[in-house]
Structure formats: structure tokens, C-alpha cells
Amino acid sequence: MQAFSSSSIMHLVGDLIALLDAVAPSEEKVFVVGYDWGAIVTWHLAMYRPDRVMALVNLSLPFSPRNPQMNAVELGRQLYGDDLYIYRFQEPGYIEGVFEEAGTKEVLKNIFSYRNTNPFYFPNGPTEQDLDYYVTKFNKTGFTGGVNYYRALALWELKAPWSGGGVTVPTKFIDVGELDFIYHGPGVQDYIHGGGFKQFVPLLEDAVVLEGAAHFIGEERPDEINQHIYSFITQF
């Protein structure tokens, strides 16, 4: 069994269910907010267990239906080549060595300050205090745990029973606008605004674009994000 297999989307959703049972045992359903990788997990939480989700706000990553032909790693490689960060993460130990040589703070500083609409090959970001906090944590744990999420994308066959399925809970999506490389991926804007997204998320209330923001909208526009979340949650 691959070392990263416990990072599959099935395991991550299972972890969320266990967390809900622990922190909200008396709540039949909860309001969920997800961002980026967290949005991947919460999209699948809502798809696999809609009985546990009252409503959903996701940021940055729209729901992506399962491609029956290839996993996300190979699709990204086909679109962008071998230097795409997801593909470069796949060989166990390789990217960890690159990060170790560069230094934790330099790696995180480059990630958080990325403001380019091109794919991430390797917002005006967090404060030095935020950055130092993350550096302290990653210096203790290393990057393997986080990178394993990307390696587990290759286990896309686990999602086969839900091929063609979507998310059927009330949803608001907050995108990041003109400076996020994800928003500028092939076909992404047409998918979000042209009806494809709504097809898979039929109770989508809104898809908000924050003009002038980049990928890390929580750091760039926290007050605006909080207001969007608050205005949505107060409807329920």
C-alpha cells in the first residue's frame, strides 16, 4: 500500500465526519466553509454525506466532477507539462529535498506571495508573524504530510461510484478574480459562469468574483470574505 493512501479523499471526508461527531454530536447538520484544498474536501463531504451539511461556502476551487478517463495528476500534466507543481510533488522524497535545500521560510514566502495568472510552476501574502508561525509548524512536521494530499489525487478510482454526481446542498462559491491562476485555467471561467458549474451544484446561489485579488483571499480580503460568509449563513 502506498504511504500516501491514507490521504485519499475518502479518508479526509471520513476524518471530517469523525470531527463532526466529536465537536457537534447534537447537531444533525452543520454549516461548512472550505478553502482551496479544504474546498476539495468539503465539496466531497457535501456530495458523500449531504445529510450532515446544512449549507456550504467554498472558496477558490469550484466543484470538479470526476474525469472518467484520467486522474487529476495526469490531467494536469497533460495540460501543463512535467513542471506543474502537482506533478513534481508525486515522487516521494523529491520535493521534500528541494524544499529542505531552499529553506522552509523561503518556500512558504514564495507560495504565499504568488500573484501570477499562469499555472504555479515553482497576495501580497501573510505578515512576517503569520509566516513565522507556519515556518515553525512545518519545521516540526516537514512537508510530506501536506504533499501526500497531492500524491493521493492519483487514487481517483476510489471516487468511481460517484461519477457524474454533484453537490445538492445550498451553496455559495467565492472565487478570487483576475489574479488567481486557478481562475485562469483552461475552461474554468466558462465552467463557472456558463452553466456547467450549476449543472453539478444545482442549489448554487451565487458565484462571487473578487476583482483584484489573487489566490490567498483569506489573507488579502478577510473582512470582505467574512461578510459574504455571514450574509449567506444568516439565511439558515
Coordinates of C-alpha atoms in Angstrom, one line a residue:
M1 CA 0.0 0.0 0.0
Q2 CA 1.3 3.4 -0.9
A3 CA 2.4 5.6 2.1
F4 CA 0.1 8.3 1.0
S5 CA -3.0 6.2 0.6
S6 CA -4.4 7.3 3.9
S7 CA -4.6 10.9 2.4
S8 CA -7.3 9.8 -0.1
I9 CA -10.4 11.9 -0.3
M10 CA -12.3 9.1 1.3
H11 CA -10.1 9.2 4.3
L12 CA -10.3 13.0 4.5
V13 CA -14.1 13.0 4.4
G14 CA -14.1 10.3 7.0
D15 CA -11.9 12.4 9.2
L16 CA -14.4 15.3 8.9
I17 CA -17.3 13.0 9.8
A18 CA -15.4 11.9 12.9
L19 CA -14.6 15.5 13.8
L20 CA -18.3 16.5 13.5
D21 CA -19.2 13.6 15.7
A22 CA -16.7 14.8 18.3
V23 CA -17.3 18.6 18.3
A24 CA -21.0 18.7 17.3
P25 CA -22.6 15.5 18.5
S26 CA -26.0 17.0 18.9
E27 CA -26.1 18.7 15.5
E28 CA -27.7 16.8 12.7
K29 CA -26.3 19.2 10.1
V30 CA -23.7 21.9 10.2
F31 CA -22.7 24.9 8.1
V32 CA -19.4 24.3 6.3
V33 CA -16.8 26.6 4.8
G34 CA -13.8 25.3 2.8
Y35 CA -10.9 27.0 1.0
D36 CA -8.6 25.6 -1.7
W37 CA -7.6 22.0 -0.6
G38 CA -10.2 22.3 2.2
A39 CA -12.8 23.1 -0.5
I40 CA -11.9 19.9 -2.3
V41 CA -12.7 18.0 0.9
T42 CA -15.9 19.9 1.7
W43 CA -17.2 19.5 -1.8
H44 CA -16.8 15.8 -1.3
L45 CA -18.2 15.9 2.2
A46 CA -21.4 17.6 0.8
M47 CA -21.6 15.0 -2.1
Y48 CA -20.9 11.9 0.0
R49 CA -22.8 13.0 3.2
P50 CA -25.4 15.7 2.3
D51 CA -27.3 14.5 5.4
R52 CA -24.6 16.2 7.5
V53 CA -24.4 19.5 5.7
M54 CA -26.9 22.3 6.1
A55 CA -25.2 24.7 3.6
L56 CA -21.8 25.2 2.1
V57 CA -19.5 28.1 1.3
N58 CA -16.4 27.2 -0.7
L59 CA -13.6 29.5 -1.8
S60 CA -11.2 29.4 -4.7
L61 CA -11.8 25.9 -6.1
P62 CA -15.1 25.2 -7.9
F63 CA -16.6 21.7 -7.7
S64 CA -14.9 19.5 -10.3
P65 CA -16.7 16.3 -11.5
R66 CA -14.6 13.2 -11.7
N67 CA -12.9 12.7 -15.1
P68 CA -13.6 9.1 -16.1
Q69 CA -10.5 9.0 -18.3
M70 CA -7.7 10.1 -16.1
N71 CA -6.8 11.3 -12.6
A72 CA -6.1 15.0 -11.8
V73 CA -2.4 14.4 -11.7
E74 CA -2.2 13.1 -15.3
L75 CA -4.8 15.7 -16.5
G76 CA -2.6 18.5 -15.0
R77 CA 0.5 17.0 -16.6
Q78 CA -1.3 16.8 -20.0
L79 CA -2.4 20.4 -19.8
Y80 CA 0.8 22.0 -18.4
G81 CA 3.7 19.6 -18.6
D82 CA 6.0 17.9 -16.2
D83 CA 7.0 21.0 -14.3
L84 CA 3.5 21.7 -12.9
Y85 CA 3.8 21.6 -9.1
I86 CA 1.2 18.8 -8.7
Y87 CA 3.2 16.5 -10.9
R88 CA 6.5 17.4 -9.3
F89 CA 5.1 16.5 -6.0
Q90 CA 4.4 12.9 -6.9
E91 CA 7.8 11.3 -6.4
P92 CA 8.2 10.6 -2.7
G93 CA 11.1 12.5 -1.2
Y94 CA 12.0 14.6 -4.2
I95 CA 10.1 17.8 -3.5
E96 CA 10.8 17.5 0.2
G97 CA 14.5 17.6 -0.7
V98 CA 14.0 20.6 -2.9
F99 CA 12.1 22.4 -0.1
E100 CA 14.8 21.5 2.5
E101 CA 17.5 22.9 0.4
A102 CA 15.6 26.1 -0.2
G103 CA 14.6 26.5 3.4
T104 CA 11.1 26.4 4.9
K105 CA 10.7 30.2 5.2
E106 CA 11.7 30.8 1.6
V107 CA 9.4 28.1 0.3
L108 CA 6.4 29.4 2.2
K109 CA 7.2 33.1 1.4
N110 CA 7.2 32.2 -2.4
I111 CA 3.9 30.3 -2.1
F112 CA 2.0 32.9 -0.1
S113 CA 3.2 35.8 -2.3
Y114 CA 2.3 34.2 -5.6
R115 CA 0.3 36.6 -7.8
N116 CA 0.6 35.3 -11.3
T117 CA -2.3 34.1 -13.5
N118 CA 0.0 31.4 -15.0
P119 CA 0.0 27.9 -13.5
F120 CA 2.0 27.5 -10.4
Y121 CA 5.3 26.0 -11.5
F122 CA 7.5 26.6 -8.8
P123 CA -1.5 38.2 -2.4
N124 CA 0.7 40.2 -1.0
G125 CA 1.0 37.5 1.4
P126 CA 0.9 36.9 5.1
T127 CA 2.6 39.1 7.7
E128 CA 6.0 38.1 9.0
Q129 CA 4.3 36.9 12.2
D130 CA 1.9 34.7 10.1
L131 CA 4.9 33.4 8.1
D132 CA 7.0 32.7 11.1
Y133 CA 4.1 30.7 12.6
Y134 CA 3.8 28.5 9.5
V135 CA 7.6 28.1 9.4
T136 CA 7.6 26.9 13.0
K137 CA 5.0 24.3 12.2
F138 CA 6.5 23.0 9.0
N139 CA 9.9 22.8 10.6
K140 CA 8.5 20.4 13.1
T141 CA 6.5 18.2 10.7
G142 CA 8.1 18.6 7.3
F143 CA 6.2 18.9 4.1
T144 CA 5.4 15.2 3.5
G145 CA 2.0 15.1 5.2
G146 CA 0.7 18.1 3.1
V147 CA 2.3 16.9 -0.1
N148 CA 0.7 13.5 0.3
Y149 CA -2.6 15.0 -0.4
Y150 CA -1.4 15.7 -3.9
R151 CA 0.0 12.3 -4.3
A152 CA -3.3 10.8 -3.3
L153 CA -5.0 12.5 -6.2
A154 CA -3.9 9.6 -8.3
L155 CA -6.3 7.4 -6.3
W156 CA -9.1 8.7 -8.3
E157 CA -10.6 5.3 -8.9
L158 CA -12.0 5.4 -5.3
K159 CA -14.4 8.1 -6.5
A160 CA -15.8 6.0 -9.3
P161 CA -19.2 5.2 -7.5
W162 CA -19.9 9.0 -7.6
S163 CA -19.0 9.6 -11.3
G164 CA -21.5 12.1 -12.7
G165 CA -22.7 13.0 -9.3
G166 CA -22.8 16.5 -7.8
V167 CA -23.5 18.6 -4.7
T168 CA -27.1 19.0 -3.7
V169 CA -26.9 21.3 -0.7
P170 CA -27.4 25.1 -0.7
T171 CA -24.0 26.5 -1.8
K172 CA -22.2 29.9 -2.3
F173 CA -18.9 30.0 -4.1
I174 CA -16.4 32.8 -3.7
D175 CA -13.8 32.9 -6.4
V176 CA -10.8 35.2 -6.4
G177 CA -11.0 37.0 -9.7
E178 CA -8.4 38.2 -12.1
L179 CA -5.1 37.3 -10.4
D180 CA -5.7 33.7 -9.4
F181 CA -4.0 31.1 -11.6
I182 CA -6.8 28.6 -10.9
Y183 CA -9.5 31.0 -12.3
H184 CA -7.4 31.3 -15.5
G185 CA -7.1 27.6 -16.1
P186 CA -8.4 26.2 -19.4
G187 CA -12.2 26.4 -19.5
V188 CA -12.6 27.4 -15.8
Q189 CA -14.3 30.7 -16.3
D190 CA -16.7 29.3 -18.8
Y191 CA -17.5 26.4 -16.5
I192 CA -18.1 28.7 -13.5
H193 CA -20.2 31.3 -15.3
G194 CA -21.6 29.4 -18.3
G195 CA -23.8 26.8 -16.6
G196 CA -21.5 23.8 -16.2
F197 CA -20.9 24.6 -12.5
K198 CA -24.6 25.0 -11.9
Q199 CA -25.3 21.7 -13.5
F200 CA -23.3 19.8 -10.9
V201 CA -24.2 22.2 -8.0
P202 CA -27.9 22.9 -8.7
L203 CA -28.5 24.8 -5.4
L204 CA -25.6 27.2 -6.2
E205 CA -26.9 30.6 -5.0
D206 CA -24.0 32.7 -6.2
A207 CA -20.5 32.7 -7.6
V208 CA -18.7 35.8 -6.4
V209 CA -15.6 37.1 -8.1
L210 CA -13.3 39.4 -6.1
E211 CA -11.6 41.6 -8.6
G212 CA -8.0 42.4 -7.9
A213 CA -7.5 39.6 -5.5
A214 CA -5.1 36.6 -6.0
H215 CA -5.2 33.1 -4.7
F216 CA -4.9 33.7 -0.9
I217 CA -8.1 35.7 -0.4
G218 CA -8.3 34.9 3.3
E219 CA -5.2 36.9 3.8
E220 CA -5.9 39.6 1.2
R221 CA -9.6 40.3 1.8
P222 CA -10.6 38.8 5.2
D223 CA -13.3 41.3 6.0
E224 CA -15.0 41.0 2.7
I225 CA -14.8 37.2 2.8
N226 CA -16.3 37.2 6.3
Q227 CA -19.2 39.4 5.2
H228 CA -20.0 37.1 2.3
I229 CA -20.0 34.1 4.6
Y230 CA -22.1 35.9 7.2
S231 CA -24.7 37.1 4.8
F232 CA -25.1 33.5 3.5
I233 CA -25.2 31.7 6.8
T234 CA -27.8 34.1 8.3
Q235 CA -30.3 32.8 5.7
F236 CA -30.5 29.4 7.5

